[in-house]
Every structure is written in C-alpha cells, then in structure tokens.
Coordinates of C-alpha atoms and ligand atoms in Angstrom, one line a residue:
X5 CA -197.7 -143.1 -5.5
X6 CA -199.0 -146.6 -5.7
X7 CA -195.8 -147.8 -3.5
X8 CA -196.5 -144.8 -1.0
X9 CA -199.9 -146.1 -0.9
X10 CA -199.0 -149.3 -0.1
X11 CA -196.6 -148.3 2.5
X12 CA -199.4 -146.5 4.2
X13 CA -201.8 -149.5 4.2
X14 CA -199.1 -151.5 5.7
X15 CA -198.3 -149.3 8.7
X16 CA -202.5 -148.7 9.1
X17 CA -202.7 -152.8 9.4
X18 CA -199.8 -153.0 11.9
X19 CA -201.0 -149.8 13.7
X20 CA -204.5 -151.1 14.0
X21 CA -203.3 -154.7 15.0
X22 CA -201.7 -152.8 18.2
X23 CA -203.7 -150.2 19.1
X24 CA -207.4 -151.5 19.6
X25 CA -210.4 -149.9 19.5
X26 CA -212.1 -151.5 22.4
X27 CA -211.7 -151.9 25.4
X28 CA -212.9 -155.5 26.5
X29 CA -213.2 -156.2 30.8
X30 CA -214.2 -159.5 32.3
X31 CA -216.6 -160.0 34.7
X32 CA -218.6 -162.4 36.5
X33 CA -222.4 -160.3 35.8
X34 CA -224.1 -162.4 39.1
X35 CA -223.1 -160.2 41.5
X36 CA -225.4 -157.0 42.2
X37 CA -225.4 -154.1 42.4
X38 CA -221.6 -154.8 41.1
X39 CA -222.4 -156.1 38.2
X40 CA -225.3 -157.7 36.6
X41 CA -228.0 -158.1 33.9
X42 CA -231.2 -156.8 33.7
X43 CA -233.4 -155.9 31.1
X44 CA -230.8 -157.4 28.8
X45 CA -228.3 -155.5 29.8
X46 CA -225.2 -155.1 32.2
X47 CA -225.6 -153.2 34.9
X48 CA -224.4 -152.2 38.0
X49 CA -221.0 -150.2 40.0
X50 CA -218.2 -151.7 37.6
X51 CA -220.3 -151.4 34.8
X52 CA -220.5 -147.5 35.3
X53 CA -217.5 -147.2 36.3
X54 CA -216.1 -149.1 33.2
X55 CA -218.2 -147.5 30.7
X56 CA -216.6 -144.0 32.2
X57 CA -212.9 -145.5 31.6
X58 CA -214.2 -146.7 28.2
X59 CA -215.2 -143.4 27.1
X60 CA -211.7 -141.4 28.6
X61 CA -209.7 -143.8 26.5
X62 CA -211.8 -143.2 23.7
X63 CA -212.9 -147.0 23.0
X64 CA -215.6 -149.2 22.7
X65 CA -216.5 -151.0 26.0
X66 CA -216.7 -155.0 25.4
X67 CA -217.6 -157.4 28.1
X68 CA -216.9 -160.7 28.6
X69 CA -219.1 -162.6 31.1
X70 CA -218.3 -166.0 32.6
X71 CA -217.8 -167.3 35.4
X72 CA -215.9 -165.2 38.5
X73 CA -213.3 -168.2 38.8
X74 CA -212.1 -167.0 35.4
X75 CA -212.2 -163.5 35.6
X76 CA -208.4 -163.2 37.2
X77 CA -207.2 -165.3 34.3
X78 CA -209.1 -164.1 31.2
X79 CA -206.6 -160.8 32.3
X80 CA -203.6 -163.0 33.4
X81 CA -203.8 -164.6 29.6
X82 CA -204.6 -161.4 27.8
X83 CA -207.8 -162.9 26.7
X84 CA -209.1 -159.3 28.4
X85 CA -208.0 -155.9 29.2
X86 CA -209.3 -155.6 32.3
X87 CA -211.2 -157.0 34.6
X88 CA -214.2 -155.0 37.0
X89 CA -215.8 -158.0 39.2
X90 CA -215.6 -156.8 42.8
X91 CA -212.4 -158.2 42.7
X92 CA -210.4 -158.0 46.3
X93 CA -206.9 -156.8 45.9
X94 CA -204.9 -160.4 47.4
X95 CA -201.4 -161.5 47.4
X96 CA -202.1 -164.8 45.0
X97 CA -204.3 -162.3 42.4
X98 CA -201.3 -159.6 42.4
X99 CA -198.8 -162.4 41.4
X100 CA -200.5 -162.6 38.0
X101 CA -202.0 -159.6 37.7
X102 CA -201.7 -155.8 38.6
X103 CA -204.2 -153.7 40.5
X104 CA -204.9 -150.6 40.0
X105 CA -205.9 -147.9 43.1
X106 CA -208.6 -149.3 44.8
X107 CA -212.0 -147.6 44.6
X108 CA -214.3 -149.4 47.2
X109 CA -213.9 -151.1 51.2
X110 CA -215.9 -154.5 51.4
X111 CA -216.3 -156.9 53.4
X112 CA -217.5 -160.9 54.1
X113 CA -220.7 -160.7 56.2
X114 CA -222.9 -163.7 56.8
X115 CA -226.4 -164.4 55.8
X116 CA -228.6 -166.6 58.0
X117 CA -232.1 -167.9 57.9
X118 CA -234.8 -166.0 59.2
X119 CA -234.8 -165.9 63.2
X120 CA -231.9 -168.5 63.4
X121 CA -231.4 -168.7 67.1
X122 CA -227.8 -170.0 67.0
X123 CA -226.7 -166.3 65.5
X124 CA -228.9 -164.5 67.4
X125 CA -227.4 -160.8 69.4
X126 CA -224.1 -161.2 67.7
X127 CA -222.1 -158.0 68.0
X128 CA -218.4 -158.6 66.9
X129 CA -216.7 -160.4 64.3
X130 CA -215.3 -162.9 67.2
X131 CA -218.8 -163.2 68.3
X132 CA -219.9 -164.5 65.0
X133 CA -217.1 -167.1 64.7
X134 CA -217.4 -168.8 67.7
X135 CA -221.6 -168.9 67.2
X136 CA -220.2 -170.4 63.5
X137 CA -217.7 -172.9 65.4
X138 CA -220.6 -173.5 68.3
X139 CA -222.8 -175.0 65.6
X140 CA -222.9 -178.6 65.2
X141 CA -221.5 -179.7 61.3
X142 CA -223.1 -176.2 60.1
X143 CA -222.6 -176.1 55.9
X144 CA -221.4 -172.5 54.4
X145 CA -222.2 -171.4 51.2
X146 CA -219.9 -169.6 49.5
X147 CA -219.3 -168.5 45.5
X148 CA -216.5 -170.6 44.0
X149 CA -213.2 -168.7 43.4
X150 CA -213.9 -165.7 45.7
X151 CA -212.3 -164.7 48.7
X152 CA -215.2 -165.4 51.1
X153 CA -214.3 -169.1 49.8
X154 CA -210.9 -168.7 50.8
X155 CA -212.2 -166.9 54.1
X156 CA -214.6 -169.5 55.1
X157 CA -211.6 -172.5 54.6
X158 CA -209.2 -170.2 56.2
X159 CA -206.8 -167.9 54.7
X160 CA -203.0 -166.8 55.6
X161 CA -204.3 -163.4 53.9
X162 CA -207.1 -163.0 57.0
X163 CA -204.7 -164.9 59.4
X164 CA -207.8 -167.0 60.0
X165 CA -207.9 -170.5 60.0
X166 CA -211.1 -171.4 58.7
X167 CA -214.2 -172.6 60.7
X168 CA -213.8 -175.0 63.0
X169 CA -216.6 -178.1 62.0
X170 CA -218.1 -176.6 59.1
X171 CA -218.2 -177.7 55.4
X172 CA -218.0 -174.9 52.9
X173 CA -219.7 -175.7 50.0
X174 CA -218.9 -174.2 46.8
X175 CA -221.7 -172.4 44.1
X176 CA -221.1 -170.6 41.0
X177 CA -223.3 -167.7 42.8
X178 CA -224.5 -166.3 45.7
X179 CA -228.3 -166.4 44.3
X180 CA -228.0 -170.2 43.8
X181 CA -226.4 -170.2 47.5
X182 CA -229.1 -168.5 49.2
X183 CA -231.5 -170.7 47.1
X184 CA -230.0 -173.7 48.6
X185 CA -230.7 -172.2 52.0
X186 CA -233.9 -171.5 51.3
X187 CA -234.2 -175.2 50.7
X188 CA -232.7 -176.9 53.9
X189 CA -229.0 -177.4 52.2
X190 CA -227.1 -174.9 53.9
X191 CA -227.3 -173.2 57.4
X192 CA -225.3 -169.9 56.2
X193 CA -224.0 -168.0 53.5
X194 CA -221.0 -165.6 53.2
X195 CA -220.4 -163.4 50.7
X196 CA -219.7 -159.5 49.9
X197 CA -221.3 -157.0 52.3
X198 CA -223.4 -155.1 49.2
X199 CA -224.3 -158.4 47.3
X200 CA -225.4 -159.7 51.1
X201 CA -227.7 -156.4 51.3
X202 CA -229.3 -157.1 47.8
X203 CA -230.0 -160.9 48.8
X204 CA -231.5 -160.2 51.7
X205 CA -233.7 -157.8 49.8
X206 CA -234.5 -159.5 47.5
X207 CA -235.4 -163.2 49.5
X208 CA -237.7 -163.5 51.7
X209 CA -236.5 -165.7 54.5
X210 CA -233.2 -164.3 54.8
X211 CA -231.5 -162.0 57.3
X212 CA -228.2 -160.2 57.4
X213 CA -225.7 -160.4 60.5
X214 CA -224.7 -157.0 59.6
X215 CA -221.2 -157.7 61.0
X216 CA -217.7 -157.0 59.2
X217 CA -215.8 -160.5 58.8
X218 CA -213.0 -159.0 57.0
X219 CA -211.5 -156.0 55.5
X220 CA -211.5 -155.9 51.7
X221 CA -210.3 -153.7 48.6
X222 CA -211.6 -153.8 45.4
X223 CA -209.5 -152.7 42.0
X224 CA -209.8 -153.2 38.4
X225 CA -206.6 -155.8 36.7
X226 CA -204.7 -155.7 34.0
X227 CA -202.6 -157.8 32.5
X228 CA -199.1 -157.9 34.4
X229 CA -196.7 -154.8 33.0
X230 CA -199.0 -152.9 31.3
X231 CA -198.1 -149.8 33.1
X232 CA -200.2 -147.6 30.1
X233 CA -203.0 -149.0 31.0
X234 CA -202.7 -149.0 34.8
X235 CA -201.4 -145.6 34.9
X236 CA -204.3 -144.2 32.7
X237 CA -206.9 -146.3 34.9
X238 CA -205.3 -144.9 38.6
X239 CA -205.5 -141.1 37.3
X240 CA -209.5 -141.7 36.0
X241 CA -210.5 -142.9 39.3
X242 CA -208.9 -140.7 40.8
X243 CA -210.7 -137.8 38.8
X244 CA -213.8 -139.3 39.4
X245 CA -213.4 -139.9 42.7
X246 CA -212.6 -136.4 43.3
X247 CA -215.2 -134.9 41.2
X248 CA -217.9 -136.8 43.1
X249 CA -219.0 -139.1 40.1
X250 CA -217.6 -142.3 41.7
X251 CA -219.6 -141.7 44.9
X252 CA -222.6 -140.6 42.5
X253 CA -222.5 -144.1 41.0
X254 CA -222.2 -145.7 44.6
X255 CA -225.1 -143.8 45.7
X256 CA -227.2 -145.0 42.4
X257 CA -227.2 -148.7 43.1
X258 CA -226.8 -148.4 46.8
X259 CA -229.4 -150.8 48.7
X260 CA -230.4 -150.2 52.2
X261 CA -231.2 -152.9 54.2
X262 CA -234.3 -154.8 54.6
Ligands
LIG9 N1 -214.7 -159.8 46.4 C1 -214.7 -161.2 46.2 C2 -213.5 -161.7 45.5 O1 -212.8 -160.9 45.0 C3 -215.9 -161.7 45.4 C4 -216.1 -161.1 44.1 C5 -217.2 -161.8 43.2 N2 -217.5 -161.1 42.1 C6 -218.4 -161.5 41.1 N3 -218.6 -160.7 40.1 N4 -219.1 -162.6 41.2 O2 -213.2 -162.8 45.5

C-alpha cells in the first residue's frame, strides 16, 4: 500500500511537472485597444481573446508584460506559452516561432501633427511616401521591435526600401512617440492602424492620414513544434470566429475616429 502510494505520488509530481495549469502569454500591455492596463488591469482584443483560449483549455491565464521587443523571444525560449501582442505574421518571426491562423488585417498608417501642410490631400499609399520623401530630414517615430520600425527603415518583407531622408527614431511606445511629437522632436509617427485611431483620440494635436501603408496579419506564437498547442489555438479561433464572439470582442474596443 505504502509502495503503491508512493508510486502514485511519483507519477502525480512528474505528471504535474508536464502538464501545467496555466496558461502564461507575453505581451507588450502599451498598445490599445490590443492590449493594455487600466484600472489595474489588462485589457483589451488579445486579452479577450486569450482569456477565451484560457478557459477552452481549462487553465489559468498568466501574463507576462515587458517590452514588445521581447515578446517573440519570451515564446522562442519557452519562457511563455504564447504570445497575444498584435504580432504581424513575418518571415524572421516564423523562423523561431509558429503562428497560428490569423485573426485580424492591420495596417502601418501615419500620424501627423495637427494641419501639417506637407501631408495634406493625400489619397494613396504612394501619395504618402513621396510627401514623406518630399520633406526635408523629416524624423519618424516608430515603437522599437515592431514592423512599422522595420517598415519605416525599409523591409524585403514590404519590398520597400525605407524612406528616403528621414531618420526613424526608435521608442519603447507609441504614447511616448506621439508625446515626442507633441513636443517638436518628431514630424511623424507610424504605427498600427487601431493603436493610430486610439492616439489620435486620445491627443489633442494629432491627426490620422487614414491611409493603408501596408498589409498586416496578426496571430498568436508558440513555441516552435508545439503542434498541441497550435492545433488547439487554430480550431478556438476558428469557433469563435464563426460563432460571432471574435467580431463581438472587435466591436467592444473598436474606436472610431476623431
Ligand atoms: N504589429 C506590429 C508588429 O508586430 C506592432 C505590434 C506591437 N505590439 C505591442 N503590443 N506593442 O511588429
């Protein structure tokens, strides 16, 4: 009895060291409506959308916040299940990580200062990089890590080049970005279309060139090979994309513009 016992104790501490109880997803919470805090809390899409998968695998939701440039490689390293961060699907992310289906179409849009002449009755995305390349030594702000960084540099992925005598300067979030705007440092920001529509909103001063720059897909990671996980992921958002709560949870933190 006592060695059956023991047995049994055994197997529940190896079981138990394998199979967790929590979920735990890295983020970078500075990015509304994605994700965010508020009230002392995370809010926001992923968060929803996370605490849904959470709750289908039967585990505990744990989040890791830090900064985006560490999101991809918290997963790589195991250090996190998953990661929800508004993360675009690109081909340097997907050699260290898997994505799963993608649930939402974004996009790098520009924001300017109020009644900036030089971007004025732009109407296409060609329009707004030659009125970027016009400008004399124009700073971007971008967030460090992401692709609108990568975008604004030039990227193989976009087949752009990058801006043409511009400086892209690097912040740890688009707040801090605008901010710097605000204050004479920067001529323009790019970032994520929703995150754009909540800054806009949100500062006075600030106006959106409501113009696609490029064509995005976000998708939660997981670790590379862990085909359990993925699998499970793909067949949630795909039940609650067809049962309308994905678009529910879209519709909740979805800002109109200013
Ligand atoms: N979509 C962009 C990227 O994947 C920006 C994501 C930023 N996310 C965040 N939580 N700060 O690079």
């Amino acid at each position: 009895m006592k060695i059956a016992l023991f047995f049994l104790s055994i197997v529940g501490i190896v079981f138990s060291g394998c199979k967790s109880d929590k979920l735990t997803m890295a983020t970078a919470a500075n990015f509304a409506p994605f994700e965010y805090i508020s009230g002392g809390e995370f809010q926001g899409i992923d968060i929803d959308v996370a605490k849904i998968i959470a709750s289908e695998l039967g585990k505990e939701l744990v989040i890791y916040d830090m900064e985006f440039d560490s999101v991809v490689q918290s997963v790589a390293s195991k250090n996190a299940d998953i990661a929800l961060s508004g993360l675009t699907i690109n081909k340097t992310r997907k050699q260290v990580i898997d994505f799963s289906d993608t649930y939402f179409n974004a996009a790098q849009m520009l924001i300017i200062k109020e009644n900036d002449e030089r971007f004025k009755n732009l109407k296409t995305k060609e329009d707004v990089i030659k009125a970027v390349n016009k400008a004399k030594s124009l700073k971007i702000g971008v967030q460090a890590g992401t692709t609108g960084e990568f975008y604004s540099k030039g990227d193989k992925d976009w087949g752009f080049d990058g801006f043409k005598n511009a400086e892209t300067i690097s912040f740890a979030n688009g707040a801090m970005a605008v901010t710097a705007m605000l204050n004479n440092q920067l001529d323009v920001v790019i970032i994520d279309e929703m995150p754009a529509r909540v800054l806009t909103k949100t500062n006075s001063g600030v106006e959106l060139v409501d113009i696609a720059l490029t064509d995005e897909e976000y998708a939660i990671a997981v670790s590379k090979g862990n085909e359990e996980l993925l699998n499970k992921i793909n067949e949630i958002l795909r039940t609650i994309k067809q049962d309308g709560r994905m678009q529910d949870i879209i519709n909740k933190y979805y800002v109109q513009q200013k």
